[in-house]
Amino acid sequence: MPASRLPTGMDAYDRITRNAAEVVTDEEARALADAPDGKRAYVGYEPSGVLHVGHMLTANKLIELQDEGFEVVVLLADVHAYLNGKGTFAEIRDTATRMQEQFVAYGLDPDRTEFVLGSEYQLDEEYVLDLHSLELETSLSRAERAMAEIAGDDTATVAHAVYPLMQALDIVYLDVDLAIGGMEQRKVHMLARDTLPSIDASAPTCLHTPLIADLTTGVGKMSSSGGLSISMEDSGADIAKKVEKAYCPPTADPDPTDNGEERENPVLQLFEYHVFPRFSEVVVERPDQYGGNLTYGSYDALETDLESGELHPADAKGALATCLNDLIAPGRERIRSDHD
RNA sequence: CCGCCCUUAGCUCAGCCUGGUAGAGCAGUCGACUGUAGAUCGACUUGUCCCCCGUUCAAUUCGGGGAGGGCGGACCA
């Protein structure tokens, strides 16, 4: 497994915010970057049996933050998963353990990562009363809007309204300075920033990672339910097949669809957000017929070559599949041995 | 609590009035064409017709009940 290798010449602020879609606020992030030691960053995940690229994208950021001196907390949000209808409590608890193992296999240092099960503290009387206090401060429609990107299209339940408020409280109870999440978390985090002062708690700084576009269309975000997604249980052949099918015009900025929907290039996104943060060098194997192998030390160089036509998408895809497979292989081994 | 509308393929829906177990678009799969994918052609696949009871030779279709969803009203001295 390659260690994360950050480009030289970047200051702490640049490294902390690298590949972020958004930071709230910039000033707060700069303050954290000035004195990162002992500061705490966290991400909460609903336990699921198998990590997918979305989990790994935020995990990349956690690994980088560890290297910057942050204390990293991973919340295995079993109660949240239960509130979001992900199964019985016993089932969810079981998957939490496996998820933790996969994060470690992926590269989170077990000695420097605090894994916390939500139910360890979220059912305490003090927590529940604080939660009710936040409920008093929050309109139903605000809570519902915060959850819109998280809870599918199913009818909103009372559980869904409570869910984001618990996320806000978690930030207090886990003593978090920097909340990490995908862009789908932004409304939850904004809600936390708005309402936490009402219980005399300080609002967190937030850093949001981009969402990888749908693999086959480049539209919207990759979902584990709908289209293709890449997960830790994929075999090398599975990954090769999925990457093969990916939408990949020779540009980082594809034209919108006929319906006017914005499109991204998911292959380039995977290079940018998954491959280069973890590999210092990427070798693209290319038949002599087309010019032989290419080597890239940065995402920008690869993007430039794809745009110019020097790098053909089919060759880029081959390298992408190889890299993704290398990233996933340790976790896949972990899953396999669990099944035995 | 009262009333109205909805529930059929993965998705959006048609069909039901005038019973004979079902269709379109999109999606998906495969092929052609591009050194990837997409676009474009060509072919193909898909269903406890929400559940229960009843009428009938026969119910997705008619009747009753139930569940889930949407909307409106009432209550809120």
Tab-separated table of C-alpha atoms (C1' of nucleotides) in Angstrom:
chain	number	residue	atom	x	y	z
A	1	MET	CA	0.000	0.000	0.000
A	2	PRO	CA	1.409	3.369	-0.992
A	3	ALA	CA	1.545	5.994	1.707
A	4	SER	CA	-0.020	9.325	1.005
A	5	ARG	CA	2.492	11.628	-0.602
A	6	LEU	CA	1.666	15.272	-0.735
A	7	PRO	CA	3.247	17.586	-3.225
A	8	THR	CA	5.973	19.777	-1.823
A	9	GLY	CA	5.645	23.492	-1.863
A	10	MET	CA	2.183	23.542	-0.342
A	11	ASP	CA	1.579	25.086	3.049
A	12	ALA	CA	-0.549	23.497	5.753
A	13	TYR	CA	-3.661	25.349	4.683
A	14	ASP	CA	-3.254	24.195	1.093
A	15	ARG	CA	-2.747	20.609	2.176
A	16	ILE	CA	-5.705	20.619	4.523
A	17	THR	CA	-8.075	22.071	1.953
A	18	ARG	CA	-6.692	20.216	-1.035
A	19	ASN	CA	-9.377	18.554	-3.134
A	20	ALA	CA	-12.121	20.079	-1.011
A	21	ALA	CA	-15.224	21.252	-2.791
A	22	GLU	CA	-15.905	23.748	-0.033
A	23	VAL	CA	-14.589	24.963	3.298
A	24	VAL	CA	-16.702	26.823	5.834
A	25	THR	CA	-15.238	29.144	6.636
A	26	ASP	CA	-11.953	29.905	5.016
A	27	GLU	CA	-10.788	32.013	7.950
A	28	GLU	CA	-11.573	29.236	10.399
A	29	ALA	CA	-9.711	26.710	8.259
A	30	ARG	CA	-6.664	28.968	8.180
A	31	ALA	CA	-6.773	29.235	11.952
A	32	LEU	CA	-6.844	25.446	12.243
A	33	ALA	CA	-3.987	25.142	9.778
A	34	ASP	CA	-1.897	27.515	11.893
A	35	ALA	CA	-2.227	25.287	14.955
A	36	PRO	CA	-3.388	21.829	13.945
A	37	ASP	CA	-1.831	19.850	16.786
A	38	GLY	CA	-4.481	18.344	18.993
A	39	LYS	CA	-7.319	19.625	16.847
A	40	ARG	CA	-9.977	17.045	16.195
A	41	ALA	CA	-11.514	16.184	12.827
A	42	TYR	CA	-14.303	13.724	12.293
A	43	VAL	CA	-16.521	12.010	9.772
A	44	GLY	CA	-19.631	10.044	10.587
A	45	TYR	CA	-20.591	7.034	8.524
A	46	GLU	CA	-23.674	4.886	8.632
A	47	PRO	CA	-22.227	1.408	9.031
A	48	SER	CA	-22.563	-0.584	5.842
A	49	GLY	CA	-21.060	-3.950	5.097
A	50	VAL	CA	-18.717	-2.738	2.404
A	51	LEU	CA	-16.872	0.521	1.806
A	52	HIS	CA	-17.480	2.260	-1.499
A	53	VAL	CA	-15.681	5.114	-3.230
A	54	GLY	CA	-17.643	7.720	-1.283
A	55	HIS	CA	-16.339	6.385	2.007
A	56	MET	CA	-12.843	6.194	0.613
A	57	LEU	CA	-12.934	9.763	-0.655
A	58	THR	CA	-13.516	11.215	2.803
A	59	ALA	CA	-11.078	8.681	4.256
A	60	ASN	CA	-8.407	10.118	1.973
A	61	LYS	CA	-8.966	13.464	3.634
A	62	LEU	CA	-8.747	11.901	7.081
A	63	ILE	CA	-5.429	10.292	6.205
A	64	GLU	CA	-4.109	13.659	5.032
A	65	LEU	CA	-5.338	15.340	8.204
A	66	GLN	CA	-3.596	12.748	10.347
A	67	ASP	CA	-0.401	13.638	8.552
A	68	GLU	CA	-1.022	17.286	9.449
A	69	GLY	CA	-1.301	16.495	13.140
A	70	PHE	CA	-5.055	16.279	13.529
A	71	GLU	CA	-6.653	13.786	15.840
A	72	VAL	CA	-9.088	11.849	13.696
A	73	VAL	CA	-12.389	10.479	14.923
A	74	VAL	CA	-14.495	8.111	12.858
A	75	LEU	CA	-18.050	7.856	14.072
A	76	LEU	CA	-19.633	4.541	13.243
A	77	ALA	CA	-23.141	5.939	13.339
A	78	ASP	CA	-25.183	2.910	14.226
A	79	VAL	CA	-28.073	4.889	15.672
A	80	HIS	CA	-28.196	7.105	12.597
A	81	ALA	CA	-28.270	4.085	10.330
A	82	TYR	CA	-31.118	2.702	12.381
A	83	LEU	CA	-33.024	5.984	12.087
A	84	ASN	CA	-32.443	5.893	8.338
A	85	GLY	CA	-34.070	2.492	8.048
A	86	LYS	CA	-30.920	0.481	7.353
A	87	GLY	CA	-31.989	-2.605	9.272
A	88	THR	CA	-32.248	-3.934	12.776
A	89	PHE	CA	-29.967	-2.539	15.392
A	90	ALA	CA	-28.178	-5.859	15.779
A	91	GLU	CA	-27.462	-6.099	12.056
A	92	ILE	CA	-26.123	-2.564	11.940
A	93	ARG	CA	-23.836	-3.125	14.917
A	94	ASP	CA	-22.407	-6.158	13.235
A	95	THR	CA	-21.553	-4.246	10.077
A	96	ALA	CA	-19.914	-1.469	12.104
A	97	THR	CA	-17.114	-3.798	13.139
A	98	ARG	CA	-16.458	-4.876	9.595
A	99	MET	CA	-16.519	-1.296	8.389
A	100	GLN	CA	-13.877	-0.356	10.932
A	101	GLU	CA	-11.650	-3.198	9.758
A	102	GLN	CA	-12.000	-2.054	6.179
A	103	PHE	CA	-11.050	1.512	7.028
A	104	VAL	CA	-7.880	0.264	8.657
A	105	ALA	CA	-7.165	-1.950	5.654
A	106	TYR	CA	-7.664	1.069	3.439
A	107	GLY	CA	-5.012	3.029	5.253
A	108	LEU	CA	-6.373	4.750	8.345
A	109	ASP	CA	-3.744	4.277	11.031
A	110	PRO	CA	-5.442	2.284	13.806
A	111	ASP	CA	-3.133	3.821	16.403
A	112	ARG	CA	-4.060	7.338	15.424
A	113	THR	CA	-7.758	6.881	14.647
A	114	GLU	CA	-10.451	6.914	17.276
A	115	PHE	CA	-13.358	4.749	16.185
A	116	VAL	CA	-16.512	5.509	18.133
A	117	LEU	CA	-19.808	3.683	17.994
A	118	GLY	CA	-22.633	6.207	18.164
A	119	SER	CA	-24.690	4.196	20.591
A	120	GLU	CA	-21.831	4.372	23.125
A	121	TYR	CA	-23.010	7.854	24.103
A	122	GLN	CA	-26.038	8.809	22.022
A	123	LEU	CA	-28.464	7.063	24.337
A	124	ASP	CA	-27.210	8.742	27.514
A	125	GLU	CA	-29.706	10.913	29.326
A	126	GLU	CA	-27.639	14.058	28.964
A	127	TYR	CA	-27.280	13.575	25.228
A	128	VAL	CA	-30.978	12.884	24.755
A	129	LEU	CA	-31.984	15.970	26.683
A	130	ASP	CA	-29.586	18.101	24.655
A	131	LEU	CA	-31.087	16.579	21.550
A	132	HIS	CA	-34.574	17.570	22.657
A	133	SER	CA	-33.256	21.045	23.256
A	134	LEU	CA	-32.099	21.242	19.635
A	135	GLU	CA	-35.450	19.865	18.500
A	136	LEU	CA	-37.078	22.865	20.159
A	137	GLU	CA	-34.898	25.177	18.115
A	138	THR	CA	-35.401	23.568	14.744
A	139	SER	CA	-38.363	23.683	12.394
A	140	LEU	CA	-39.501	20.475	10.786
A	141	SER	CA	-38.993	21.863	7.308
A	142	ARG	CA	-35.438	22.914	8.118
A	143	ALA	CA	-34.607	19.429	9.364
A	144	GLU	CA	-36.277	17.911	6.348
A	145	ARG	CA	-34.312	20.073	3.955
A	146	ALA	CA	-31.083	19.188	5.709
A	147	MET	CA	-31.833	15.525	5.140
A	148	ALA	CA	-32.995	15.810	1.550
A	149	GLU	CA	-29.642	14.743	0.095
A	150	ILE	CA	-29.092	11.967	2.601
A	151	ALA	CA	-32.384	10.138	2.975
A	152	GLY	CA	-33.509	9.014	-0.459
A	153	ASP	CA	-36.880	9.868	-1.894
A	154	ASP	CA	-38.899	7.993	0.644
A	155	THR	CA	-41.411	9.853	2.712
A	156	ALA	CA	-39.744	11.801	5.471
A	157	THR	CA	-40.226	10.327	8.908
A	158	VAL	CA	-39.798	11.803	12.342
A	159	ALA	CA	-36.588	9.785	12.510
A	160	HIS	CA	-35.278	11.723	9.528
A	161	ALA	CA	-35.919	14.988	11.321
A	162	VAL	CA	-34.002	13.844	14.380
A	163	TYR	CA	-31.093	12.498	12.351
A	164	PRO	CA	-29.388	15.784	11.405
A	165	LEU	CA	-29.827	17.166	14.903
A	166	MET	CA	-27.952	14.177	16.252
A	167	GLN	CA	-25.185	14.910	13.801
A	168	ALA	CA	-24.981	18.408	15.177
A	169	LEU	CA	-24.803	17.098	18.733
A	170	ASP	CA	-22.183	14.525	17.822
A	171	ILE	CA	-19.906	17.374	16.891
A	172	VAL	CA	-20.226	18.638	20.464
A	173	TYR	CA	-19.967	15.298	22.218
A	174	LEU	CA	-16.994	14.168	20.176
A	175	ASP	CA	-15.390	17.566	20.752
A	176	VAL	CA	-14.857	18.120	17.046
A	177	ASP	CA	-13.134	21.173	15.589
A	178	LEU	CA	-13.384	20.220	11.947
A	179	ALA	CA	-16.337	18.332	10.489
A	180	ILE	CA	-15.639	16.446	7.276
A	181	GLY	CA	-18.242	15.138	4.871
A	182	GLY	CA	-19.289	14.916	1.266
A	183	MET	CA	-21.170	17.810	-0.278
A	184	GLU	CA	-24.429	16.058	0.530
A	185	GLN	CA	-23.668	16.849	4.183
A	186	ARG	CA	-23.464	20.585	3.776
A	187	LYS	CA	-27.004	21.427	4.820
A	188	VAL	CA	-26.652	19.267	7.903
A	189	HIS	CA	-23.455	21.054	8.811
A	190	MET	CA	-24.991	24.468	8.220
A	191	LEU	CA	-27.848	23.471	10.466
A	192	ALA	CA	-25.311	22.481	13.100
A	193	ARG	CA	-23.541	25.828	12.801
A	194	ASP	CA	-26.835	27.667	13.179
A	195	THR	CA	-28.317	25.736	16.070
A	196	LEU	CA	-25.401	24.674	18.250
A	197	PRO	CA	-24.994	28.150	19.740
A	198	SER	CA	-28.498	27.747	21.182
A	199	ILE	CA	-27.114	25.152	23.587
A	200	ASP	CA	-23.964	27.177	24.165
A	201	ALA	CA	-21.827	24.915	22.017
A	202	SER	CA	-19.380	26.197	19.442
A	203	ALA	CA	-20.029	25.633	15.761
A	204	PRO	CA	-17.592	23.459	13.835
A	205	THR	CA	-15.508	24.399	10.858
A	206	CYS	CA	-16.632	22.289	7.923
A	207	LEU	CA	-14.823	20.787	4.977
A	208	HIS	CA	-16.792	19.117	2.228
A	209	THR	CA	-15.439	16.755	-0.363
A	210	PRO	CA	-16.763	16.664	-3.915
A	211	LEU	CA	-19.154	13.961	-5.023
A	212	ILE	CA	-17.921	11.726	-7.809
A	213	ALA	CA	-20.261	11.838	-10.798
A	214	ASP	CA	-22.224	8.835	-11.954
A	215	LEU	CA	-19.760	6.517	-13.676
A	216	THR	CA	-21.733	5.738	-16.797
A	217	THR	CA	-23.273	9.137	-17.493
A	218	GLY	CA	-21.138	11.742	-15.759
A	219	VAL	CA	-24.374	13.304	-14.501
A	220	GLY	CA	-25.250	13.811	-10.861
A	221	LYS	CA	-23.511	11.720	-8.257
A	222	MET	CA	-22.422	8.122	-8.153
A	223	SER	CA	-24.868	6.159	-6.085
A	224	SER	CA	-24.481	2.733	-4.619
A	225	SER	CA	-28.183	2.067	-5.142
A	226	GLY	CA	-28.713	3.316	-8.667
A	227	GLY	CA	-25.922	3.019	-11.181
A	228	LEU	CA	-22.475	1.535	-10.989
A	229	SER	CA	-20.343	2.161	-7.975
A	230	ILE	CA	-16.982	0.811	-7.023
A	231	SER	CA	-16.724	-0.896	-3.694
A	232	MET	CA	-14.257	-2.886	-1.679
A	233	GLU	CA	-15.750	-6.203	-2.552
A	234	ASP	CA	-15.193	-5.717	-6.269
A	235	SER	CA	-12.729	-8.068	-7.858
A	236	GLY	CA	-10.058	-6.744	-10.155
A	237	ALA	CA	-12.183	-7.921	-13.060
A	238	ASP	CA	-15.255	-6.155	-11.659
A	239	ILE	CA	-13.363	-2.904	-11.415
A	240	ALA	CA	-11.900	-3.244	-14.897
A	241	LYS	CA	-15.368	-3.862	-16.266
A	242	LYS	CA	-16.936	-0.908	-14.479
A	243	VAL	CA	-14.169	1.485	-15.448
A	244	GLU	CA	-14.402	0.189	-19.005
A	245	LYS	CA	-18.064	1.244	-19.076
A	246	ALA	CA	-17.402	4.680	-17.626
A	247	TYR	CA	-18.280	7.842	-19.462
A	248	CYS	CA	-15.002	9.410	-20.524
A	249	PRO	CA	-14.805	12.042	-23.238
A	250	PRO	CA	-11.276	13.364	-23.754
A	251	THR	CA	-11.886	16.446	-21.620
A	252	ALA	CA	-12.243	17.450	-17.987
A	253	ASP	CA	-15.171	19.673	-18.826
A	254	PRO	CA	-17.690	17.749	-20.927
A	255	ASP	CA	-20.634	19.409	-22.622
A	256	PRO	CA	-23.981	19.251	-20.850
A	257	THR	CA	-26.479	16.621	-21.903
A	258	ASP	CA	-29.274	17.385	-24.350
A	259	ASN	CA	-31.430	18.027	-21.301
A	260	GLY	CA	-29.012	20.680	-20.146
A	261	GLU	CA	-27.674	18.678	-17.212
A	262	GLU	CA	-24.127	19.405	-16.193
A	263	ARG	CA	-21.686	16.565	-16.771
A	264	GLU	CA	-18.370	15.719	-15.234
A	265	ASN	CA	-15.718	13.276	-16.340
A	266	PRO	CA	-15.880	10.569	-13.668
A	267	VAL	CA	-12.674	8.896	-14.842
A	268	LEU	CA	-10.709	12.096	-14.307
A	269	GLN	CA	-12.473	12.666	-10.999
A	270	LEU	CA	-11.366	9.252	-9.809
A	271	PHE	CA	-7.794	10.041	-10.783
A	272	GLU	CA	-7.955	13.397	-9.031
A	273	TYR	CA	-9.698	12.390	-5.824
A	274	HIS	CA	-8.738	8.757	-5.379
A	275	VAL	CA	-5.578	7.950	-7.261
A	276	PHE	CA	-3.238	10.923	-6.966
A	277	PRO	CA	-3.909	11.551	-3.281
A	278	ARG	CA	-2.570	8.066	-2.606
A	279	PHE	CA	0.049	7.499	-5.316
A	280	SER	CA	3.040	9.693	-5.997
A	281	GLU	CA	3.398	8.325	-9.503
A	282	VAL	CA	1.035	6.690	-11.964
A	283	VAL	CA	2.245	4.586	-14.851
A	284	VAL	CA	-0.048	4.303	-17.829
A	285	GLU	CA	0.757	1.164	-19.720
A	286	ARG	CA	0.349	1.767	-23.401
A	287	PRO	CA	1.079	-0.488	-26.366
A	288	ASP	CA	4.146	0.494	-28.391
A	289	GLN	CA	1.810	0.927	-31.301
A	290	TYR	CA	0.429	4.023	-29.589
A	291	GLY	CA	3.720	5.304	-28.200
A	292	GLY	CA	4.569	3.158	-25.203
A	293	ASN	CA	4.146	3.759	-21.496
A	294	LEU	CA	3.521	7.145	-19.904
A	295	THR	CA	4.270	8.232	-16.342
A	296	TYR	CA	2.508	10.956	-14.421
A	297	GLY	CA	3.508	12.581	-11.165
A	298	SER	CA	0.468	14.773	-10.812
A	299	TYR	CA	-3.186	14.867	-11.700
A	300	ASP	CA	-2.812	18.077	-13.672
A	301	ALA	CA	-0.258	16.519	-15.984
A	302	LEU	CA	-2.580	13.617	-16.699
A	303	GLU	CA	-5.543	15.887	-17.325
A	304	THR	CA	-3.515	18.032	-19.690
A	305	ASP	CA	-2.482	14.998	-21.729
A	306	LEU	CA	-6.039	13.706	-21.921
A	307	GLU	CA	-7.232	17.087	-23.138
A	308	SER	CA	-4.508	17.318	-25.756
A	309	GLY	CA	-5.085	13.823	-27.052
A	310	GLU	CA	-1.638	12.642	-26.019
A	311	LEU	CA	-3.317	10.275	-23.554
A	312	HIS	CA	-6.159	8.213	-24.975
A	313	PRO	CA	-9.130	7.580	-22.642
A	314	ALA	CA	-8.873	3.827	-23.134
A	315	ASP	CA	-5.297	3.837	-21.850
A	316	ALA	CA	-6.235	6.118	-18.966
A	317	LYS	CA	-8.955	3.703	-18.018
A	318	GLY	CA	-6.564	0.803	-17.883
A	319	ALA	CA	-4.295	2.680	-15.474
A	320	LEU	CA	-7.274	3.790	-13.402
A	321	ALA	CA	-8.531	0.250	-12.994
A	322	THR	CA	-5.095	-0.912	-11.887
A	323	CYS	CA	-4.745	1.862	-9.316
A	324	LEU	CA	-8.226	1.432	-7.916
A	325	ASN	CA	-7.632	-2.258	-7.606
A	326	ASP	CA	-4.426	-1.617	-5.648
A	327	LEU	CA	-6.293	0.705	-3.300
A	328	ILE	CA	-9.061	-1.762	-2.703
A	329	ALA	CA	-7.090	-4.987	-2.546
A	330	PRO	CA	-6.222	-4.931	1.194
A	331	GLY	CA	-9.828	-4.273	2.186
A	332	ARG	CA	-11.014	-6.935	-0.189
A	333	GLU	CA	-8.693	-9.429	1.491
A	334	ARG	CA	-10.099	-8.364	4.846
A	335	ILE	CA	-13.665	-8.968	3.648
A	336	ARG	CA	-12.754	-12.329	2.200
A	337	SER	CA	-11.167	-13.538	5.414
A	338	ASP	CA	-14.221	-12.349	7.356
A	339	HIS	CA	-16.392	-14.564	5.227
A	340	ASP	CA	-14.353	-17.627	6.040
B	1	C	C1'	-61.814	13.126	12.911
B	2	C	C1'	-64.204	13.988	7.721
B	3	G	C1'	-63.723	14.137	2.342
B	4	C	C1'	-61.234	13.567	-2.470
B	5	C	C1'	-57.247	11.429	-5.533
B	6	C	C1'	-53.216	7.847	-6.291
B	7	U	C1'	-50.825	2.549	-5.952
B	8	U	C1'	-49.559	-1.710	-12.958
B	9	A	C1'	-41.942	-3.400	-15.776
B	10	G	C1'	-35.927	-0.645	-12.359
B	11	C	C1'	-38.428	4.695	-13.344
B	12	U	C1'	-42.723	7.853	-15.413
B	13	C	C1'	-47.237	6.218	-16.724
B	14	A	C1'	-51.406	4.065	-20.314
B	15	G	C1'	-55.046	0.101	-19.984
B	16	C	C1'	-59.933	-0.866	-16.118
B	17	C	C1'	-65.964	2.578	-17.610
B	18	U	C1'	-67.897	-1.998	-21.780
B	19	G	C1'	-64.091	-8.784	-16.932
B	20	G	C1'	-60.999	-13.427	-20.817
B	21	U	C1'	-53.904	-12.666	-16.368
B	22	A	C1'	-50.924	-6.169	-19.932
B	23	G	C1'	-48.564	-1.983	-23.094
B	24	A	C1'	-45.522	2.699	-24.269
B	25	G	C1'	-41.407	5.895	-23.267
B	26	C	C1'	-36.998	5.915	-20.558
B	27	A	C1'	-33.577	2.553	-18.237
B	28	G	C1'	-31.061	-2.223	-18.822
B	29	U	C1'	-28.567	-6.270	-21.828
B	30	C	C1'	-26.321	-7.582	-26.561
B	31	G	C1'	-24.422	-6.264	-31.501
B	32	A	C1'	-22.518	-2.489	-35.304
B	33	C	C1'	-19.586	2.091	-35.535
B	34	U	C1'	-15.733	4.903	-33.290
B	35	G	C1'	-8.527	2.615	-30.357
B	36	U	C1'	-12.614	4.026	-24.260
B	37	A	C1'	-17.233	5.624	-22.863
B	38	G	C1'	-20.991	8.761	-24.916
B	39	A	C1'	-23.914	10.033	-29.346
B	40	U	C1'	-26.143	7.227	-33.534
B	41	C	C1'	-28.256	2.893	-35.662
B	42	G	C1'	-30.085	-2.625	-35.048
B	43	A	C1'	-31.971	-6.570	-31.811
B	44	C	C1'	-33.614	-8.384	-27.114
B	45	U	C1'	-35.219	-8.844	-21.927
B	46	U	C1'	-38.387	-7.367	-17.896
B	47	G	C1'	-44.105	-7.981	-14.258
B	48	U	C1'	-46.812	-11.701	-6.853
B	49	C	C1'	-51.056	-5.353	-12.120
B	50	C	C1'	-50.352	-3.003	-3.185
B	51	C	C1'	-52.862	-6.883	0.290
B	52	C	C1'	-57.322	-9.679	1.939
B	53	C	C1'	-62.369	-11.055	1.143
B	54	G	C1'	-66.556	-11.297	-2.186
B	55	U	C1'	-69.352	-11.632	-7.158
B	56	U	C1'	-68.201	-14.607	-11.576
B	57	C	C1'	-66.900	-20.235	-15.626
B	58	A	C1'	-63.123	-16.280	-15.431
B	59	A	C1'	-60.958	-10.263	-11.624
B	60	U	C1'	-55.337	-5.937	-13.054
B	61	U	C1'	-60.490	-4.634	-14.485
B	62	C	C1'	-66.641	-5.030	-10.716
B	63	G	C1'	-68.084	-4.684	-5.033
B	64	G	C1'	-66.434	-4.501	0.238
B	65	G	C1'	-62.487	-4.091	3.725
B	66	G	C1'	-57.323	-2.961	4.788
B	67	A	C1'	-52.337	-0.797	4.056
B	68	G	C1'	-49.144	2.956	2.026
B	69	G	C1'	-48.742	7.786	-0.382
B	70	G	C1'	-50.637	12.814	-1.909
B	71	C	C1'	-54.197	16.820	-1.196
B	72	G	C1'	-58.269	19.557	1.053
B	73	G	C1'	-61.381	20.529	5.277
B	74	A	C1'	-62.667	20.418	10.420
B	75	C	C1'	-60.850	20.741	15.384
B	76	C	C1'	-57.372	24.183	17.687
B	77	A	C1'	-63.091	29.062	23.311
